[in-house]
Amino acid sequence: MDVEETPLPGIGLRHDFSTRSGRRLGVVSRHDGRRDLVIYDAEDPDASRESITLTPEEGDVLSELLGAPHIVEKLADISRAFAGLVGEQIELTAGSPYADRTLGDTQARTRTGASIVAVVRDHQVLASPRPDFQFHPGDVVVVVGTPENTAAVAQLLRAG
Amino acid sequence: MHDTATTFLELGAVLFVLGVLGHFALRVGISPIPLYLIGGLAFGHGGILPLGASEDFIEIGAEIGVILLLLTLGLEYTAEELLHGLRKQAPAGVLDLTLNAAPGVVAAFVLGWGPLAAVVMGGVTAISSSGIIAKVLGDLGRIGNRETPVVLSVLVLEDLAMAVYLPVVTALLAHHTVARGSLTVAVALGALVAVLYVALRHSDKVTLLVFSPNSDRNDEVLLLRSLGLTLLVAGVAQRMQVSAAVGAFLVGIALSGPVAEGAHEVLMPLRDLFAAVFFVFFGLQTDPVEIPPVLLAASLLALAGVATKVATGWWAARRAGIATMGRYRAGAALVARGEFSIVIAGLAVAAGVNPQLGPLAACYVLLMAVLGPLAARFVEPVVRTVRRWSQARRSPDHAPARGA
């Protein structure tokens, strides 16, 4: 399926695609976090017949209704494919020695062998954080590795 | 003491009336800009209720309004978006600016105002109002339409052109010698290139001036730092004879990411206040009795302005592979002129180019700020009706020949 991506200067980004039944659908992701669900006119494919603006929460609900079971299925597939690896979510508390320090400072991969693949902050997933990424108290750190490795990262983030 | 009381009374009355006018504009579904201009006409010299005590405050407020208009405009774009627009829609941008500057330039020469006024009037008729257009596209639910990126890219190019055009006009209006004028323009262009470079490569460092990611966001600190930085840069730009507005625009571009969004959010109410003051100030400077003599010229300019913008949008949308109806929608969307036409005319009025230029620009913007949203709203039914009509004329089958 071809998803077209179009930048909208000053507004955000638009993604749109055609369904098998021949209708065109699009989503406008605005800079301020709102999403527009766009349903194009069947006769005039350039025009949107309906355009519904969703708040970030409403967008989350809609995406959950549409796709979440699918994502869970995919995650299950991934863990089957890489047997022996686990993904852990570790909350970084205010008492952590790494609160307000960078990912590089933890040297997590060198010291434990597990990888920090994402950080969830304010319900937003920040994927593939770089070494200069700065942790804040309350961040949820997503770690992938063997059960021992990820437990070592949890210990590292808690007590240094 | 007495003076302060009078100033408060006058300012309060002006702002309250603007609020009522804005409410009315929202109800009817038009842009409040023409109503603010009319409000200014009523309060100004020769108006119903001339103001005296608060004119100094309104003058400074108007200048801050211009700076905030340009700053928030810059905040809406990242340097990437500006350069992307430049690469993709450059031919459409060139067509847009030449085709739409033409009526203003021609008008200035026909009226015998000379080349300087021609440069100013060209700017007044060329530049669309991104504020009105963005709002109309949102209101009509056309953000997702496939011709909308074309419209937005044209606006981006116009705004970038403004950054070049404003210092040039400022230099020309200041009656600089050629050498001095070219130096000013070179400085402005150099600053533009430098800011685009910094914004592309080191945006995070500029952003640190306004917001430190270590601390939680504090609206008060963000407001004071972003406004302070902008006024400082605007002041420096003014000293260098470039144009305070361009300085503010560049600050807006250099800030990016969540900080730009945050600054945009906290500055919005302030911009709305001072921009309204700016429109009133422009109206204040215009004597209502000067409007009727320029009404014919303004109406002709308005007709030409609608035609040239529709042609621009039509052509740009066709280049992007949009079907016929979308091409007309793109053209009609671009019609509205507003804040920036007034900014340009304001510079010329302050420099005393021609006494009729202010009234003509005011009248033109009054017409275009009302016509623009109407054109965008009614372009589809009008095009459909015209098509049906011409189809009916082309096929004489429907004539009741058989029965006769």
Coordinates of C-alpha atoms in Angstrom, one line a residue:
Chain A
M1 CA 0.0 0.0 0.0
D2 CA 1.4 3.4 -1.0
V3 CA 1.1 6.1 1.7
E4 CA 1.9 9.5 0.4
E5 CA 3.6 12.0 2.7
T6 CA 3.2 15.7 2.0
P7 CA 4.7 18.5 4.2
L8 CA 2.2 21.3 4.9
P9 CA 4.4 24.3 5.8
G10 CA 3.3 26.1 8.9
I11 CA 0.7 23.4 9.7
G12 CA 2.3 19.9 9.8
L13 CA 2.4 16.8 7.7
R14 CA -0.2 15.0 5.7
H15 CA -0.3 11.3 5.0
D16 CA -2.9 9.9 2.6
F17 CA -3.6 6.6 0.8
S18 CA -6.3 4.9 -1.3
T19 CA -8.3 2.0 0.1
R20 CA -8.9 -1.1 -1.9
S21 CA -12.5 0.0 -2.4
G22 CA -11.2 3.1 -4.2
R23 CA -11.7 5.7 -1.5
R24 CA -9.0 8.1 -0.4
L25 CA -8.2 8.7 3.3
G26 CA -5.7 11.0 4.9
V27 CA -4.4 12.1 8.3
V28 CA -3.0 15.6 8.9
S29 CA -0.6 15.7 11.8
R30 CA -0.4 19.3 13.0
H31 CA 2.6 20.7 14.8
D32 CA 0.5 21.3 17.9
G33 CA -0.4 17.6 18.3
R34 CA -3.9 17.7 16.8
R35 CA -4.8 15.3 14.1
D36 CA -7.3 15.8 11.2
L37 CA -9.0 12.7 9.8
V38 CA -9.7 13.5 6.2
I39 CA -12.1 11.6 3.9
Y40 CA -11.7 12.6 0.3
D41 CA -14.6 13.2 -2.1
A42 CA -15.3 10.2 -4.3
E43 CA -15.9 12.4 -7.4
D44 CA -13.3 15.1 -6.7
P45 CA -10.2 13.3 -5.3
D46 CA -8.5 16.6 -4.6
A47 CA -11.2 17.8 -2.2
S48 CA -11.9 16.5 1.3
R49 CA -15.5 15.8 1.8
E50 CA -15.1 15.4 5.6
S51 CA -12.3 16.7 7.7
I52 CA -12.5 16.0 11.5
T53 CA -10.1 17.7 13.8
L54 CA -9.1 15.5 16.8
T55 CA -7.4 16.5 20.0
P56 CA -4.3 14.4 20.9
E57 CA -6.4 12.3 23.3
E58 CA -9.1 11.7 20.7
G59 CA -6.5 10.8 18.1
D60 CA -5.0 8.2 20.6
V61 CA -8.5 6.7 21.2
L62 CA -9.1 6.4 17.5
S63 CA -5.8 4.8 16.7
E64 CA -6.3 2.4 19.6
L65 CA -9.7 1.5 18.2
L66 CA -8.3 1.0 14.7
G67 CA -4.9 -0.5 15.2
A68 CA -3.9 -1.4 18.8
P69 CA -4.8 -5.1 18.7
H70 CA -2.8 -5.4 15.5
I71 CA 0.2 -3.8 17.2
V72 CA 0.0 -6.1 20.1
E73 CA -0.1 -9.1 17.7
K74 CA 3.0 -7.8 16.0
L75 CA 4.8 -7.4 19.3
A76 CA 4.0 -11.0 20.2
D77 CA 5.4 -12.1 16.8
I78 CA 8.6 -10.2 17.4
S79 CA 9.2 -11.8 20.9
R80 CA 8.5 -15.2 19.3
A81 CA 11.0 -14.5 16.6
F82 CA 13.7 -13.5 19.0
A83 CA 13.2 -16.1 21.6
G84 CA 15.3 -15.4 24.7
L85 CA 15.0 -11.6 24.4
V86 CA 12.7 -9.6 26.5
G87 CA 11.5 -6.0 26.5
E88 CA 11.3 -4.3 29.9
Q89 CA 9.9 -0.9 30.9
I90 CA 11.7 0.7 33.7
E91 CA 10.5 3.9 35.3
L92 CA 13.3 6.4 36.2
T93 CA 12.4 7.8 39.6
A94 CA 13.5 11.2 40.9
G95 CA 15.9 9.4 43.2
S96 CA 17.8 7.8 40.4
P97 CA 21.4 8.9 40.0
Y98 CA 20.8 9.3 36.3
A99 CA 17.8 11.7 36.6
D100 CA 18.8 14.8 34.6
R101 CA 21.9 13.0 33.2
T102 CA 22.4 11.7 29.7
L103 CA 22.0 8.2 28.3
G104 CA 25.7 8.2 27.5
D105 CA 26.5 8.7 31.2
T106 CA 24.9 5.4 32.1
Q107 CA 27.1 3.3 29.7
A108 CA 24.2 0.9 29.9
R109 CA 25.1 -1.2 26.9
T110 CA 28.8 -1.6 27.8
R111 CA 28.0 -2.4 31.4
T112 CA 25.0 -4.7 31.0
G113 CA 24.8 -5.8 27.4
A114 CA 21.1 -4.6 27.1
S115 CA 20.0 -1.9 24.7
I116 CA 17.9 1.1 25.6
V117 CA 15.6 1.3 22.5
A118 CA 13.1 3.9 23.5
V119 CA 12.0 6.3 26.3
V120 CA 8.3 7.0 27.0
R121 CA 7.8 10.6 28.2
D122 CA 4.4 12.2 28.8
H123 CA 2.7 9.3 26.8
Q124 CA 5.1 10.0 23.9
V125 CA 7.5 7.4 22.6
L126 CA 10.9 8.8 21.9
A127 CA 12.5 6.0 19.8
S128 CA 16.2 5.3 19.5
P129 CA 17.5 7.9 22.0
R130 CA 21.1 9.0 21.2
P131 CA 23.9 9.1 23.8
D132 CA 23.3 12.8 24.4
F133 CA 19.6 12.1 25.3
Q134 CA 18.8 13.6 28.7
F135 CA 16.7 11.6 31.2
H136 CA 14.0 13.3 33.2
P137 CA 12.5 11.9 36.4
G138 CA 9.3 10.0 35.4
D139 CA 10.7 8.8 32.1
V140 CA 9.9 5.2 31.3
V141 CA 12.9 3.5 29.8
V142 CA 12.3 0.6 27.3
V143 CA 15.1 -1.9 27.4
V144 CA 15.7 -5.0 25.2
G145 CA 18.0 -7.8 26.2
T146 CA 18.1 -11.1 28.0
P147 CA 16.2 -11.2 31.3
E148 CA 19.5 -10.9 33.3
N149 CA 20.7 -8.0 31.2
T150 CA 17.5 -6.0 31.5
A151 CA 17.4 -6.6 35.2
A152 CA 20.9 -5.2 35.4
V153 CA 19.8 -2.1 33.6
A154 CA 16.9 -1.7 36.1
Q155 CA 19.4 -2.0 39.0
L156 CA 21.8 0.5 37.2
L157 CA 19.1 3.1 36.8
R158 CA 17.9 2.7 40.4
A159 CA 21.2 2.7 42.2
G160 CA 23.9 3.6 39.8
Chain B
M1 CA -3.2 62.8 36.4
H2 CA -5.9 64.1 34.0
D3 CA -3.9 63.0 31.0
T4 CA -3.6 59.4 32.3
A5 CA -7.3 59.3 32.9
T6 CA -8.0 60.5 29.3
T7 CA -5.6 58.0 27.9
F8 CA -7.2 55.1 29.7
L9 CA -10.7 56.2 28.7
E10 CA -9.6 56.5 25.0
L11 CA -7.7 53.3 24.9
G12 CA -10.4 51.4 26.8
A13 CA -13.0 52.7 24.4
V14 CA -10.9 51.8 21.3
L15 CA -10.1 48.3 22.5
F16 CA -13.7 47.7 23.6
V17 CA -15.1 48.8 20.2
L18 CA -12.5 46.6 18.5
G19 CA -13.7 43.7 20.6
V20 CA -17.3 44.3 19.6
L21 CA -16.3 44.6 15.9
G22 CA -14.3 41.4 16.2
H23 CA -17.3 39.6 17.6
F24 CA -19.4 40.9 14.8
A25 CA -16.8 39.7 12.2
L26 CA -16.8 36.2 13.8
R27 CA -20.6 36.1 13.6
V28 CA -20.7 37.0 10.0
G29 CA -17.7 34.8 9.2
I30 CA -15.3 37.4 7.8
S31 CA -11.9 38.6 8.8
P32 CA -11.9 41.3 11.5
I33 CA -9.1 43.2 9.7
P34 CA -11.3 45.4 7.5
L35 CA -13.5 46.2 10.6
Y36 CA -10.4 47.3 12.6
L37 CA -9.4 49.6 9.7
I38 CA -12.9 51.1 9.7
G39 CA -12.6 51.5 13.5
G40 CA -9.4 53.4 13.0
L41 CA -11.0 55.6 10.3
A42 CA -13.7 56.5 12.8
F43 CA -11.3 57.3 15.6
G44 CA -8.8 59.2 13.5
H45 CA -8.3 62.7 12.1
G46 CA -11.6 63.7 10.4
G47 CA -13.4 60.8 11.9
I48 CA -16.5 60.7 14.2
L49 CA -14.5 60.6 17.4
P50 CA -10.9 61.8 17.0
L51 CA -8.4 60.6 19.6
G52 CA -5.8 62.9 21.0
A53 CA -4.3 61.7 24.3
S54 CA -3.4 58.1 23.4
E55 CA -1.9 58.6 20.0
D56 CA 1.7 58.2 21.2
F57 CA 0.9 54.9 22.9
I58 CA -1.0 53.7 19.9
E59 CA 1.9 54.6 17.6
I60 CA 4.4 52.5 19.7
G61 CA 1.9 49.8 20.0
A62 CA 1.4 49.7 16.3
E63 CA 5.2 49.2 15.8
I64 CA 5.3 46.4 18.3
G65 CA 2.3 44.9 16.4
V66 CA 4.3 44.7 13.2
I67 CA 7.2 43.1 15.0
L68 CA 4.9 40.5 16.6
L69 CA 3.1 39.8 13.3
L70 CA 6.4 39.0 11.6
L71 CA 7.8 37.1 14.6
T72 CA 4.8 34.7 14.8
L73 CA 5.0 34.3 11.1
G74 CA 8.6 33.2 11.3
L75 CA 7.7 30.9 14.2
E76 CA 5.3 29.0 12.0
Y77 CA 8.0 27.9 9.7
T78 CA 11.2 25.9 10.1
A79 CA 14.2 26.7 7.9
E80 CA 13.7 23.3 6.2
E81 CA 10.1 24.2 5.2
L82 CA 11.3 27.5 3.8
L83 CA 14.0 25.9 1.7
H84 CA 11.8 23.0 0.6
G85 CA 9.1 25.4 -0.5
L86 CA 11.7 27.5 -2.4
R87 CA 13.0 24.4 -4.3
K88 CA 9.6 23.0 -5.1
Q89 CA 7.5 26.0 -6.0
A90 CA 10.0 28.5 -7.1
P91 CA 8.4 29.0 -10.6
A92 CA 5.0 29.4 -9.1
G93 CA 6.5 32.0 -6.6
V94 CA 8.1 34.0 -9.4
L95 CA 4.8 34.0 -11.4
D96 CA 2.9 34.9 -8.2
L97 CA 5.1 37.9 -7.4
T98 CA 5.4 39.3 -10.9
L99 CA 1.8 38.8 -11.9
N100 CA 0.4 40.2 -8.7
A101 CA 2.8 43.1 -8.3
A102 CA 1.9 44.2 -11.9
P103 CA -1.5 45.8 -11.1
G104 CA 0.0 47.9 -8.2
V105 CA 3.0 49.0 -10.3
V106 CA 0.7 49.9 -13.2
A107 CA -1.7 51.8 -11.0
A108 CA 1.2 53.8 -9.4
F109 CA 2.4 54.9 -12.9
V110 CA -1.1 55.6 -14.3
L111 CA -1.8 57.8 -11.2
G112 CA 1.6 59.5 -11.9
W113 CA 3.1 58.7 -8.4
G114 CA 6.5 57.7 -9.7
P115 CA 8.8 54.7 -9.4
L116 CA 9.1 54.7 -5.6
A117 CA 5.3 54.5 -5.1
A118 CA 5.3 51.8 -7.8
V119 CA 7.6 49.6 -5.8
V120 CA 5.4 50.0 -2.7
M121 CA 2.1 49.5 -4.5
G122 CA 3.6 46.4 -6.2
G123 CA 4.3 44.9 -2.8
V124 CA 0.8 45.9 -1.5
T125 CA -1.0 44.0 -4.3
A126 CA 1.5 41.1 -4.5
I127 CA 1.4 39.7 -1.0
S128 CA -1.5 37.5 0.2
S129 CA -2.6 37.5 3.8
S130 CA -1.3 34.2 5.2
G131 CA -3.2 34.9 8.4
I132 CA -6.6 35.2 6.7
I133 CA -5.9 32.3 4.3
A134 CA -4.7 29.8 6.9
K135 CA -7.9 30.6 8.9
V136 CA -10.2 30.3 5.9
L137 CA -8.7 27.0 4.9
G138 CA -9.1 25.7 8.4
D139 CA -12.7 26.9 8.7
L140 CA -13.7 25.4 5.3
G141 CA -12.1 22.1 6.3
R142 CA -9.7 22.2 3.4
I143 CA -6.4 21.6 5.3
G144 CA -6.4 18.0 3.9
N145 CA -7.2 19.0 0.3
R146 CA -4.6 18.1 -2.2
E147 CA -4.3 21.6 -3.6
T148 CA -3.6 23.0 -0.1
P149 CA 0.2 22.3 -0.1
V150 CA 0.4 24.3 -3.3
V151 CA -1.4 27.3 -1.6
L152 CA 0.9 27.0 1.4
S153 CA 4.1 26.8 -0.6
V154 CA 3.1 30.0 -2.5
L155 CA 2.5 31.7 0.9
V156 CA 5.9 30.5 2.2
L157 CA 7.6 31.9 -0.8
E158 CA 5.8 35.2 -0.4
D159 CA 6.9 35.4 3.2
L160 CA 10.5 34.7 2.3
A161 CA 10.2 37.3 -0.4
M162 CA 9.0 39.7 2.3
A163 CA 12.2 39.2 4.2
V164 CA 14.1 40.4 1.1
Y165 CA 11.6 43.0 0.0
L166 CA 11.1 44.9 3.3
P167 CA 14.7 46.0 3.8
V168 CA 14.9 47.0 0.2
V169 CA 11.8 49.2 0.5
T170 CA 13.1 50.5 3.8
A171 CA 16.3 51.5 2.2
L172 CA 14.6 53.1 -0.8
L173 CA 12.1 55.0 1.4
A174 CA 15.0 56.4 3.5
H175 CA 16.3 58.2 0.4
H176 CA 19.6 56.5 0.8
T177 CA 22.2 57.1 -1.9
V178 CA 22.6 54.1 -4.2
A179 CA 25.8 53.0 -2.4
R180 CA 24.2 53.3 1.0
G181 CA 21.0 51.5 -0.2
S182 CA 22.9 48.6 -1.7
L183 CA 24.9 48.2 1.5
T184 CA 21.7 48.0 3.5
V185 CA 20.2 45.4 1.1
A186 CA 23.5 43.4 1.2
V187 CA 23.4 43.5 5.0
A188 CA 19.8 42.3 5.0
L189 CA 20.4 39.5 2.5
G190 CA 23.6 38.4 4.4
A191 CA 21.6 38.3 7.6
L192 CA 18.9 36.3 6.0
V193 CA 21.4 33.7 4.6
A194 CA 23.2 33.6 8.0
V195 CA 20.0 33.0 9.9
L196 CA 18.8 30.3 7.5
Y197 CA 22.2 28.6 7.9
V198 CA 22.2 28.9 11.7
A199 CA 18.5 27.7 11.8
L200 CA 19.4 24.7 9.7
R201 CA 22.5 23.7 11.5
H202 CA 22.5 25.2 15.0
S203 CA 18.8 25.7 15.8
D204 CA 19.2 24.0 19.2
K205 CA 21.8 26.6 20.3
V206 CA 19.6 29.6 19.4
T207 CA 16.8 27.9 21.1
L208 CA 18.8 27.7 24.3
L209 CA 18.8 31.5 24.4
V210 CA 15.0 31.4 25.0
F211 CA 14.5 28.1 26.8
S212 CA 16.7 25.7 28.7
P213 CA 15.4 22.1 28.3
N214 CA 16.7 21.3 31.8
S215 CA 14.0 23.4 33.5
D216 CA 10.3 22.8 33.2
R217 CA 8.5 25.1 30.8
N218 CA 7.5 28.3 32.5
D219 CA 5.2 30.5 30.3
E220 CA 6.3 33.7 32.0
V221 CA 10.0 33.1 31.5
L222 CA 9.4 31.9 27.9
L223 CA 7.3 35.0 27.1
L224 CA 9.8 37.4 28.6
R225 CA 12.9 35.8 27.0
S226 CA 11.4 35.4 23.5
L227 CA 9.8 38.8 23.4
G228 CA 13.0 40.4 24.9
L229 CA 15.2 38.7 22.4
T230 CA 12.9 39.7 19.5
L231 CA 12.8 43.3 20.5
L232 CA 16.6 43.4 20.9
V233 CA 17.2 41.9 17.5
A234 CA 14.5 44.2 16.0
G235 CA 16.3 47.2 17.6
V236 CA 19.7 46.2 16.2
A237 CA 18.1 45.6 12.8
Q238 CA 16.5 49.1 12.9
R239 CA 19.9 50.6 13.9
M240 CA 21.5 48.9 10.9
Q241 CA 18.7 50.5 8.8
V242 CA 17.5 47.0 7.8
S243 CA 13.9 46.9 9.2
A244 CA 12.8 45.8 12.6
A245 CA 10.2 43.6 11.1
V246 CA 12.8 41.6 9.2
G247 CA 14.8 41.1 12.4
A248 CA 11.7 39.7 14.1
F249 CA 11.0 37.4 11.2
L250 CA 14.5 36.0 11.3
V251 CA 14.3 35.4 15.1
G252 CA 11.1 33.5 14.4
I253 CA 12.7 31.3 11.8
A254 CA 15.8 30.6 14.0
L255 CA 13.7 29.3 16.9
S256 CA 12.3 25.9 16.2
G257 CA 10.8 22.7 17.7
P258 CA 8.7 22.7 20.8
V259 CA 10.1 26.0 21.9
A260 CA 8.8 27.7 18.8
E261 CA 5.4 26.2 19.5
G262 CA 5.5 27.3 23.1
A263 CA 6.6 30.8 22.2
H264 CA 3.9 30.9 19.5
E265 CA 1.3 29.9 22.1
V266 CA 2.4 32.5 24.8
L267 CA 2.9 35.3 22.2
M268 CA -0.5 34.8 20.4
P269 CA -2.7 36.9 22.7
L270 CA 0.0 39.7 22.8
R271 CA 0.2 39.6 19.0
D272 CA -3.6 39.8 18.6
L273 CA -3.7 42.8 20.8
F274 CA -0.9 44.8 19.2
A275 CA -1.8 43.7 15.7
A276 CA -5.3 45.1 16.2
V277 CA -3.7 48.3 17.5
F278 CA -1.6 48.4 14.4
F279 CA -4.6 48.2 12.1
V280 CA -6.3 50.9 14.1
F281 CA -3.2 53.1 13.8
F282 CA -3.2 52.8 10.1
G283 CA -6.9 53.7 10.0
L284 CA -6.2 56.6 12.4
Q285 CA -3.7 58.1 10.0
T286 CA -6.2 58.0 7.1
D287 CA -8.7 60.7 6.8
P288 CA -12.1 59.2 5.8
V289 CA -12.7 62.1 3.3
E290 CA -9.7 60.8 1.3
I291 CA -11.4 57.5 0.7
P292 CA -14.0 58.4 -2.0
P293 CA -11.5 59.9 -4.5
V294 CA -9.5 56.6 -4.5
L295 CA -12.5 54.3 -4.5
L296 CA -12.6 53.7 -8.2
A297 CA -8.9 53.0 -8.4
A298 CA -9.1 50.7 -5.4
S299 CA -12.1 48.8 -7.0
L300 CA -10.2 48.3 -10.3
L301 CA -7.1 47.1 -8.4
A302 CA -9.3 44.7 -6.4
L303 CA -10.8 43.2 -9.6
A304 CA -7.3 42.9 -11.1
G305 CA -6.1 41.4 -7.8
V306 CA -8.8 38.7 -7.8
A307 CA -8.0 37.8 -11.4
T308 CA -4.2 37.6 -11.0
K309 CA -4.3 35.6 -7.8
V310 CA -6.9 33.1 -9.3
A311 CA -4.6 32.8 -12.4
T312 CA -1.5 32.2 -10.1
G313 CA -3.2 29.5 -8.0
W314 CA -4.7 27.9 -11.1
W315 CA -1.4 27.6 -12.8
A316 CA 0.5 26.5 -9.6
A317 CA -2.1 23.8 -8.9
R318 CA -2.0 22.6 -12.5
R319 CA 1.7 22.1 -12.2
A320 CA 1.2 19.9 -9.2
G321 CA -1.3 17.7 -11.1
I322 CA -4.5 19.0 -9.5
A323 CA -7.8 18.6 -11.3
T324 CA -9.8 21.6 -12.6
M325 CA -12.0 22.3 -9.6
G326 CA -8.9 22.1 -7.3
R327 CA -7.1 24.6 -9.5
Y328 CA -9.9 27.1 -9.0
R329 CA -10.0 26.5 -5.3
A330 CA -6.3 27.1 -5.0
G331 CA -6.7 30.4 -7.0
A332 CA -9.6 31.6 -4.9
A333 CA -7.9 30.7 -1.6
L334 CA -5.0 33.1 -2.5
V335 CA -7.1 36.1 -3.1
A336 CA -7.2 37.6 0.5
R337 CA -4.8 40.5 1.2
G338 CA -4.4 41.9 4.6
E339 CA -1.8 42.5 7.3
F340 CA 1.3 42.7 5.1
S341 CA -0.2 44.9 2.5
I342 CA -0.9 47.3 5.4
V343 CA 2.6 46.8 6.8
I344 CA 4.1 47.9 3.5
A345 CA 1.7 50.8 3.0
G346 CA 2.4 51.8 6.6
L347 CA 6.1 52.2 5.8
A348 CA 5.4 54.3 2.8
V349 CA 2.9 56.5 4.7
A350 CA 5.4 57.1 7.4
A351 CA 8.0 58.1 4.8
G352 CA 5.4 60.5 3.2
V353 CA 5.6 59.0 -0.3
N354 CA 2.2 60.2 -1.6
P355 CA -0.7 61.4 0.4
Q356 CA -3.1 59.3 -1.6
L357 CA -1.2 56.0 -1.1
G358 CA -2.4 55.4 2.4
P359 CA -6.1 55.8 1.6
L360 CA -5.7 53.7 -1.6
A361 CA -4.0 50.9 0.3
A362 CA -6.5 51.0 3.1
C363 CA -9.4 50.9 0.7
Y364 CA -7.8 48.1 -1.3
V365 CA -7.2 46.0 1.8
L366 CA -10.8 46.6 3.0
L367 CA -12.0 45.2 -0.2
M368 CA -9.6 42.3 -0.5
A369 CA -9.9 41.1 3.1
V370 CA -13.6 40.8 2.6
L371 CA -13.5 39.4 -1.0
G372 CA -10.8 36.8 -0.2
P373 CA -12.8 34.6 2.2
L374 CA -16.0 35.1 0.0
A375 CA -14.0 33.9 -3.1
A376 CA -12.7 30.9 -1.3
R377 CA -16.2 30.0 0.1
F378 CA -18.1 30.5 -3.2
V379 CA -15.6 29.4 -5.9
E380 CA -17.0 25.9 -6.2
P381 CA -20.7 26.7 -6.7
V382 CA -19.8 29.5 -9.1
V383 CA -17.5 27.3 -11.2
R384 CA -20.2 24.6 -11.2
T385 CA -23.0 27.0 -12.3
V386 CA -20.8 28.5 -15.0
R387 CA -20.0 25.1 -16.3
R388 CA -23.6 23.9 -16.4
W389 CA -24.6 27.1 -18.2
S390 CA -21.9 26.7 -20.8
Q391 CA -22.7 23.1 -21.4
A392 CA -26.3 23.9 -21.9
R393 CA -25.4 26.5 -24.5
R394 CA -23.1 24.1 -26.3
S395 CA -25.6 21.3 -26.7
P396 CA -28.8 22.6 -28.3
D397 CA -30.6 19.2 -27.8
H398 CA -32.6 20.5 -24.9
A399 CA -34.3 23.1 -27.1
P400 CA -38.0 22.2 -27.5
A401 CA -37.7 21.8 -31.3
R402 CA -39.4 18.4 -31.5
G403 CA -42.7 19.5 -30.1
A404 CA -43.0 22.6 -32.2

